[in-house]
Coordinates of C-alpha atoms and ligand atoms in Angstrom, one line a residue:
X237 CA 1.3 -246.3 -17.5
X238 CA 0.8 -244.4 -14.5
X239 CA -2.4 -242.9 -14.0
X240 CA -2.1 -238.9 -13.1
X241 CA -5.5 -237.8 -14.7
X242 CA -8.7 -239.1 -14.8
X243 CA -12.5 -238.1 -16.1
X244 CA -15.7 -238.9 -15.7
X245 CA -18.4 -237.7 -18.4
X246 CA -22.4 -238.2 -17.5
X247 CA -22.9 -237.6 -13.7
X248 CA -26.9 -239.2 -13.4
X249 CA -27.9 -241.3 -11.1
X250 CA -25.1 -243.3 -11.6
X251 CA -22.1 -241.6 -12.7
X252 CA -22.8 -238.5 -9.7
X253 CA -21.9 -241.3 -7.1
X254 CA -19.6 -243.2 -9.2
X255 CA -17.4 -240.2 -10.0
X256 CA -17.1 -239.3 -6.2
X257 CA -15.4 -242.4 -5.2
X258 CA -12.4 -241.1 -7.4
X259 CA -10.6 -238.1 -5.6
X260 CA -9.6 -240.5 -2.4
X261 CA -7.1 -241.6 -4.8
X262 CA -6.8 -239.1 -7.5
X263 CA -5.9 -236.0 -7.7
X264 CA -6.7 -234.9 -10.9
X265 CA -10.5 -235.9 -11.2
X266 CA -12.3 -233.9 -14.4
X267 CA -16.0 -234.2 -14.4
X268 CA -18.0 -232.8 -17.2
X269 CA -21.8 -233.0 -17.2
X270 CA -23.8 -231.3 -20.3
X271 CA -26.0 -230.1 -17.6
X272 CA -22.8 -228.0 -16.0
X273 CA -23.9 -226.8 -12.6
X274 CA -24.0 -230.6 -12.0
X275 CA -20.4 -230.5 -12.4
X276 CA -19.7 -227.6 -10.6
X277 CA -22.2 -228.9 -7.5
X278 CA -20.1 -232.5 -7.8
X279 CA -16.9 -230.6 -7.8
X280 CA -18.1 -228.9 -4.6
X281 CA -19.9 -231.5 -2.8
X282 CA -16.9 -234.2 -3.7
X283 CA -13.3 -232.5 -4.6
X284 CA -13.3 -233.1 -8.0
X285 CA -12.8 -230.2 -10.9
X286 CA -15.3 -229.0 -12.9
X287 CA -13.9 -229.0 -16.5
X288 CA -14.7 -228.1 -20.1
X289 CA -15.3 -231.5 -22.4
X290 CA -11.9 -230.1 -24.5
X291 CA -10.3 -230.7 -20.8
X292 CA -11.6 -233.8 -20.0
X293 CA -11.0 -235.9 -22.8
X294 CA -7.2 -234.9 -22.3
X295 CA -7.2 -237.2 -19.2
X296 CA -5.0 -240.4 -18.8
X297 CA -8.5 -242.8 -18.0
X298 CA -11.7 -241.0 -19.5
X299 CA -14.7 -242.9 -17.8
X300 CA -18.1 -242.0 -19.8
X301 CA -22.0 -243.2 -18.4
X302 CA -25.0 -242.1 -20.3
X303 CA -27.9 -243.0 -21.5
X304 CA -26.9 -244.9 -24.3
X305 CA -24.2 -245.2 -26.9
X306 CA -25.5 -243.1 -28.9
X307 CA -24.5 -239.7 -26.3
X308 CA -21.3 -241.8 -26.2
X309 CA -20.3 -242.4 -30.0
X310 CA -21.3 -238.0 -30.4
X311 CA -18.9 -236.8 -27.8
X312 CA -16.0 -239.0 -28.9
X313 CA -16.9 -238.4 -32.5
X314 CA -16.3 -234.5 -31.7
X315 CA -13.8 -234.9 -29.0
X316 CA -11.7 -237.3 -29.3
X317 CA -9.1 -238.3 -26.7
X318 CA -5.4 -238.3 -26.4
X319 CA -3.2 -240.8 -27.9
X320 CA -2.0 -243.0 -24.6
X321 CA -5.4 -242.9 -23.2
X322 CA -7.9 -245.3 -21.9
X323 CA -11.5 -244.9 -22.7
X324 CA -13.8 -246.8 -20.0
X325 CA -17.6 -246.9 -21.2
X326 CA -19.6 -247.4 -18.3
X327 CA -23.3 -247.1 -20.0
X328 CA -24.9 -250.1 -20.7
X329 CA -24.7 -249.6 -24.4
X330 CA -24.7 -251.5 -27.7
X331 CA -22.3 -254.5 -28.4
X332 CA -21.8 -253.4 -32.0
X333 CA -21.1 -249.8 -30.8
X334 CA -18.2 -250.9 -28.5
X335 CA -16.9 -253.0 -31.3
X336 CA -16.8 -249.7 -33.4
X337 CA -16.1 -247.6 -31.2
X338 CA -12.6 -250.0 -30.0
X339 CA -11.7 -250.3 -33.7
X340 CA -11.8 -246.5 -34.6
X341 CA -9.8 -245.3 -31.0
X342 CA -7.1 -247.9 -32.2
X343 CA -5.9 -245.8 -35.0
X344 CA -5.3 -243.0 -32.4
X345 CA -3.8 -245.3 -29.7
X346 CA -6.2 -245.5 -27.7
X347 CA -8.4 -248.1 -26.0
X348 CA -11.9 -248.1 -25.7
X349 CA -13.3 -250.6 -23.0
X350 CA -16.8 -251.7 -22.7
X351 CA -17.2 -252.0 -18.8
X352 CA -21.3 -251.5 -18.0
X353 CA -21.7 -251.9 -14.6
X354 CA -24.4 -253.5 -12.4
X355 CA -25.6 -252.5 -8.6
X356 CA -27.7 -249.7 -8.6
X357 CA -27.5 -246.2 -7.5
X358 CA -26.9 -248.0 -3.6
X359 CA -24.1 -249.9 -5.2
X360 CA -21.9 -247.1 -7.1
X361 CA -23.0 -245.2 -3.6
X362 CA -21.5 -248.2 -1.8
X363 CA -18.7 -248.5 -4.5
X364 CA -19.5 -252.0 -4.6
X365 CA -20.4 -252.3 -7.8
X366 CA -19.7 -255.2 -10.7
X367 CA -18.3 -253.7 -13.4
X368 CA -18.2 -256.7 -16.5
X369 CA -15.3 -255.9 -18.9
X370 CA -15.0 -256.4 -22.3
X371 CA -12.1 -255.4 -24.9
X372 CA -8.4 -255.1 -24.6
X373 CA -7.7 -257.2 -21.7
X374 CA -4.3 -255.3 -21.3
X375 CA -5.9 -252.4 -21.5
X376 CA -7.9 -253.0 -18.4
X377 CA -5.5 -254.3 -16.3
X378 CA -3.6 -250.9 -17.2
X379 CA -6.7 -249.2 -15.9
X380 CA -8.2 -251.5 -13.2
X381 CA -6.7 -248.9 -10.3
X382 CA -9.1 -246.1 -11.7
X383 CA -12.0 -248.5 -11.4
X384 CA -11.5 -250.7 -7.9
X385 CA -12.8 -247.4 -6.3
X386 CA -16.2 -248.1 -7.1
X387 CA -16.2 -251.6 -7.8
X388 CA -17.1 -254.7 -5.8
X389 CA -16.2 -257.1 -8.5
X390 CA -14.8 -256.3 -11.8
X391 CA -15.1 -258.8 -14.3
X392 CA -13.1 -259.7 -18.3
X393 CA -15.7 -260.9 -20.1
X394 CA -13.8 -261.3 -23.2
X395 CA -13.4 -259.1 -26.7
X396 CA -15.0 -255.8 -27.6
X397 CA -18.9 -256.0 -26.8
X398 CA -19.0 -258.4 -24.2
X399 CA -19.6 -256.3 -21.2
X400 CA -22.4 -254.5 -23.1
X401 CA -23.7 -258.1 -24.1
X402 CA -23.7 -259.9 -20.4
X403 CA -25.1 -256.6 -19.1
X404 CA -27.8 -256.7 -21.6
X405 CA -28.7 -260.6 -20.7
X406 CA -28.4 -259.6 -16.9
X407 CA -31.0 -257.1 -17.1
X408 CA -33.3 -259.4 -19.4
X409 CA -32.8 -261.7 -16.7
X410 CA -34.5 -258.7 -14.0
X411 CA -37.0 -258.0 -16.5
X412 CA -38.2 -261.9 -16.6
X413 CA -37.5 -262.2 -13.3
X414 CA -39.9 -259.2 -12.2
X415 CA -42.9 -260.0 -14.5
X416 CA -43.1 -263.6 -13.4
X417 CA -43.2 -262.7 -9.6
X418 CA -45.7 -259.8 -10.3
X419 CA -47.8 -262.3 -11.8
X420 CA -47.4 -265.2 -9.1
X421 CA -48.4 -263.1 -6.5
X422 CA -50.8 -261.5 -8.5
X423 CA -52.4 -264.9 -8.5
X424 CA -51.6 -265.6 -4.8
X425 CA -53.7 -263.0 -4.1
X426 CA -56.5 -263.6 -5.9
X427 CA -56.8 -266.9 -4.1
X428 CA -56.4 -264.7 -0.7
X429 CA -53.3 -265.5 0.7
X430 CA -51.2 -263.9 2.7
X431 CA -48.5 -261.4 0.6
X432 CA -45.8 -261.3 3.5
X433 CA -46.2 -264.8 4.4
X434 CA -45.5 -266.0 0.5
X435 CA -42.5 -263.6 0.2
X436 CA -41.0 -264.9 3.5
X437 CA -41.6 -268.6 2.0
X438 CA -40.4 -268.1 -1.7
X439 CA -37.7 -265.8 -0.2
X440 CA -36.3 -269.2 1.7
X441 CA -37.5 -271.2 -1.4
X442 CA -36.1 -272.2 -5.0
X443 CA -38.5 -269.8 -6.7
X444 CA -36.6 -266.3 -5.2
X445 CA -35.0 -263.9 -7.0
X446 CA -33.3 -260.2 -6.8
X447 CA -37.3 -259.2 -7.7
X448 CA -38.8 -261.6 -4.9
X449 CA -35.6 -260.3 -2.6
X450 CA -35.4 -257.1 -3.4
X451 CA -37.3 -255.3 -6.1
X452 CA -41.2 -256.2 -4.9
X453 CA -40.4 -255.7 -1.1
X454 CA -39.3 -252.1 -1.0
X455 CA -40.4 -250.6 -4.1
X456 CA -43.6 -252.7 -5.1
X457 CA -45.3 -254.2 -1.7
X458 CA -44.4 -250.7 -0.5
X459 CA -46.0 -248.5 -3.9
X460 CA -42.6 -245.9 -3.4
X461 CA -41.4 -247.0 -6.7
X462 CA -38.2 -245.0 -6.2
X463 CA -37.2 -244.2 -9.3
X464 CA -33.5 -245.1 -9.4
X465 CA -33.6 -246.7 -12.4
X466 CA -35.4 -245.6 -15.1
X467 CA -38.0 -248.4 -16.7
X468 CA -37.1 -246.5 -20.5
X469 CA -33.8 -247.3 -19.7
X470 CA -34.6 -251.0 -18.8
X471 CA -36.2 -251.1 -22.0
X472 CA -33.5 -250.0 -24.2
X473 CA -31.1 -252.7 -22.6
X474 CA -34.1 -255.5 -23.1
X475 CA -33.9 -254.6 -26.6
X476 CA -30.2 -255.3 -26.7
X477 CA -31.0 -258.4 -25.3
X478 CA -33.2 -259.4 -28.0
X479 CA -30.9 -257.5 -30.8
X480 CA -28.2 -260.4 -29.7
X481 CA -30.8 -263.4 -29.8
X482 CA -32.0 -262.1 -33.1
X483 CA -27.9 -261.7 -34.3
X484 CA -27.6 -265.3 -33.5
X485 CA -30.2 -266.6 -35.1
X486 CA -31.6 -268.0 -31.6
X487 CA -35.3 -269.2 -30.2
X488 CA -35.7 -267.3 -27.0
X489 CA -39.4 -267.1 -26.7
X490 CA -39.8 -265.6 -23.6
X491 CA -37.2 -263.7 -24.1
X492 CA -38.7 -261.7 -27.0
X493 CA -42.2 -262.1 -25.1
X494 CA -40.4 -260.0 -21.9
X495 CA -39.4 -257.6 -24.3
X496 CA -42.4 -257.0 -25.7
X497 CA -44.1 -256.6 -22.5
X498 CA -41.3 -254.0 -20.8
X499 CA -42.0 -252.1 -24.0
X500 CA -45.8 -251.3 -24.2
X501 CA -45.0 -250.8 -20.1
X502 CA -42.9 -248.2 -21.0
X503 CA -44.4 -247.1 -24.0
X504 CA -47.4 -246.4 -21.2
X505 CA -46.1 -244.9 -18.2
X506 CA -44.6 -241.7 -17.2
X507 CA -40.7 -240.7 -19.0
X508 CA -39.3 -240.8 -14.9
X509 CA -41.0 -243.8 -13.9
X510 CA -38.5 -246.7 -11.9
X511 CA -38.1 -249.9 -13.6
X512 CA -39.9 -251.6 -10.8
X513 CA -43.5 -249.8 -11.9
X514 CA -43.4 -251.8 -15.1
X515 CA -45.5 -254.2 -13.0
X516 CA -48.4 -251.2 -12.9
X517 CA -49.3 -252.6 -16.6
X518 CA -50.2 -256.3 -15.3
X519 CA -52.3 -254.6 -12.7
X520 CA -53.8 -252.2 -15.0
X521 CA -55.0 -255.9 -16.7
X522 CA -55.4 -257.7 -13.5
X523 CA -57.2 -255.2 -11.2
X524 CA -54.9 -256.5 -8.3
X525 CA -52.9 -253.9 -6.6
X526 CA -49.2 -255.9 -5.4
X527 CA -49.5 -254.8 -2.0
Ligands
LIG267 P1 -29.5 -240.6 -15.8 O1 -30.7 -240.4 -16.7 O2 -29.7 -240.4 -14.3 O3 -28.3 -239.7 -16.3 C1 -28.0 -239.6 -17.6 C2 -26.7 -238.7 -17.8 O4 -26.4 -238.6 -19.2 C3 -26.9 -237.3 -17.2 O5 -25.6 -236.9 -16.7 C4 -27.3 -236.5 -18.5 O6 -26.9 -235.2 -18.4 C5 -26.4 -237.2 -19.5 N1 -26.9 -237.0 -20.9 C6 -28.1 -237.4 -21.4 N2 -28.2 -237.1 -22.7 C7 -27.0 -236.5 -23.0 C8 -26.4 -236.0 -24.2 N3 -27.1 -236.0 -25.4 N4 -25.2 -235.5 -24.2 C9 -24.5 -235.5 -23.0 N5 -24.9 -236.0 -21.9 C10 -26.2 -236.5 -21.8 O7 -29.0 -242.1 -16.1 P2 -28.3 -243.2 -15.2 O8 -27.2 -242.6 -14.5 O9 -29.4 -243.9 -14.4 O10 -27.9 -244.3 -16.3 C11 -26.7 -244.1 -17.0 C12 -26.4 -245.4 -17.7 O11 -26.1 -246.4 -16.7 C13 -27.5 -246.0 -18.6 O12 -27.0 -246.6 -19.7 C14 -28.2 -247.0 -17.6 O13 -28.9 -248.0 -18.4 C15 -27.0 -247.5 -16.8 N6 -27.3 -248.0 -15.5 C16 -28.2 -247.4 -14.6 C17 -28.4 -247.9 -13.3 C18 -29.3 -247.3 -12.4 O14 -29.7 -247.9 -11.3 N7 -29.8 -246.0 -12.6 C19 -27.8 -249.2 -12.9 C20 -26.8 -249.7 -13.9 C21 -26.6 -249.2 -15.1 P3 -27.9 -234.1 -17.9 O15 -27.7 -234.0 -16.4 O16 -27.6 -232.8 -18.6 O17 -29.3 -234.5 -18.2

């Protein structure tokens, strides 16, 4: 198949700059947005056509990215696409939902690909971001040209569901991550020493991580707490996470521990707050400000 049209529903955070990579080597690029001056502004700002959701799911390679896949399962439930067609899922939904989804699209010839992707708003700004695959792995190759424009690395990570299912573990593994370096240098401080010197030490040390790297350095050290990534968001893919343990019957202690903690902080802060300001509940109990 040779790919003449494609679509991309859900222009957030991520989908906005993931959508704009397209048009440099397409020249039939639908976006549709449910807020629709968004579309309109993208279609302005990038070269790409602002187009009813009838319109858009006509399109060779549909691309969707909302919150959940929830949004997701609605719109294809009332629009569904064209026999022929590829249907790439790029929210970082539910496992079971990508397995439904990929079953029901069969029986009008099309494929439905789970293909969350990981990076940031930086990364799908960048295009450099890893998309992790699962589903019909002919199917992908068929449609791996309409990703590679915003992708650094794009993974097959086996049947229907697995895409959702690493990039539910992944962003477990940030949540972990996170909490345990808020509270070792929560306790580093306490005992009064330096915050820049311990990052530049565990930073060249076997206890670093994307939060020791990254996430406390500009967004927690600095109090911005950009909010690029919503911390409800974070939650709902923790609880994936812990929906899989739970599926298979696993001990994952900290696991559901982690999840229980992103949730109250959630639960507790602002609806736009970053993931990053999840560490403002172990302050709240701690009194120390990570700065
Ligand atoms: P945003 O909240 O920025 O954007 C959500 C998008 O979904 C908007 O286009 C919004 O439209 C649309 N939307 C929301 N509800 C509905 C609905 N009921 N029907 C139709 N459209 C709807 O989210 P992000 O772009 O940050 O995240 C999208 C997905 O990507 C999530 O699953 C997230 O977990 C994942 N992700 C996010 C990353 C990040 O750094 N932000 C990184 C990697 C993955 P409207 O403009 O009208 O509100």
């Amino acid at each position: 198949m040779t790919i003449e049209s494609v679509a991309f529903i859900g222009l957030g955070a991520m989908g906005w700059r993931m959508a704009a990579h397209l048009p440099k080597h397409f020249n039939d690029v639908r976006v549709w947005n449910r807020t629709f001056d968004k579309a309109e502004q993208h279609a302005t700002a990038f070269g790409t056509t602002a187009s009813s959701i009838e319109h858009a799911v006509q399109a060779d390679v549909i691309f969707s990215c909302l919150p959940t896949s929830q949004q997701v399962e609605d719109i294809i439930l009332a629009h569904p696409p064209k026999p022929g067609s590829i249907w790439i899922d790029c929210t970082s939904g539910e496992p079971a939902s990508a397995q439904k989804l990929s079953q029901q699209l069969l029986e009008y010839d099309v494929h439905f690909l789970d293909a969350p992707v990981s990076g940031q708003t930086i990364g799908a700004e960048n295009g450099t971001l890893t998309v992790m695959v699962g589903g019909n792995i002919q199917a992908l190759e068929r449609a791996r040209p309409a990703i590679t424009p915003f992708a650094g690395l794009i993974e097959y990570v086996g049947e229907a569901g697995s895409g959702f299912a690493v990039k539910a573990v992944n962003n477990m593994l940030l949540a972990v991550n996170l909490w345990a370096a808020a509270e070792g240098f929560s306790t580093l401080k306490a005992h009064g020493v330096d915050m820049q010197g311990a990052l530049n030490c565990i930073n060249a040390s076997s206890g670093k991580s994307n939060a020791t790297e990254t996430v406390l350095p500009q967004r927690v050290f600095t109090r911005a707490f950009p909010n690029t990534f919503a911390l409800n968001l974070l939650a709902k893919d923790t609880g994936i996470a812990l929906d899989l343990v739970q599926r298979a019957k696993l001990p994952a202690p900290l696991l559901a521990l982690t999840q229980s903690l992103i949730r109250a902080a959630s639960d507790t802060s602002n609806a736009d707050s970053d993931f990053s300001s999840m560490v403002k509940l172990l302050e709240s109990w701690t009194k120390i400000e990570l700065s």
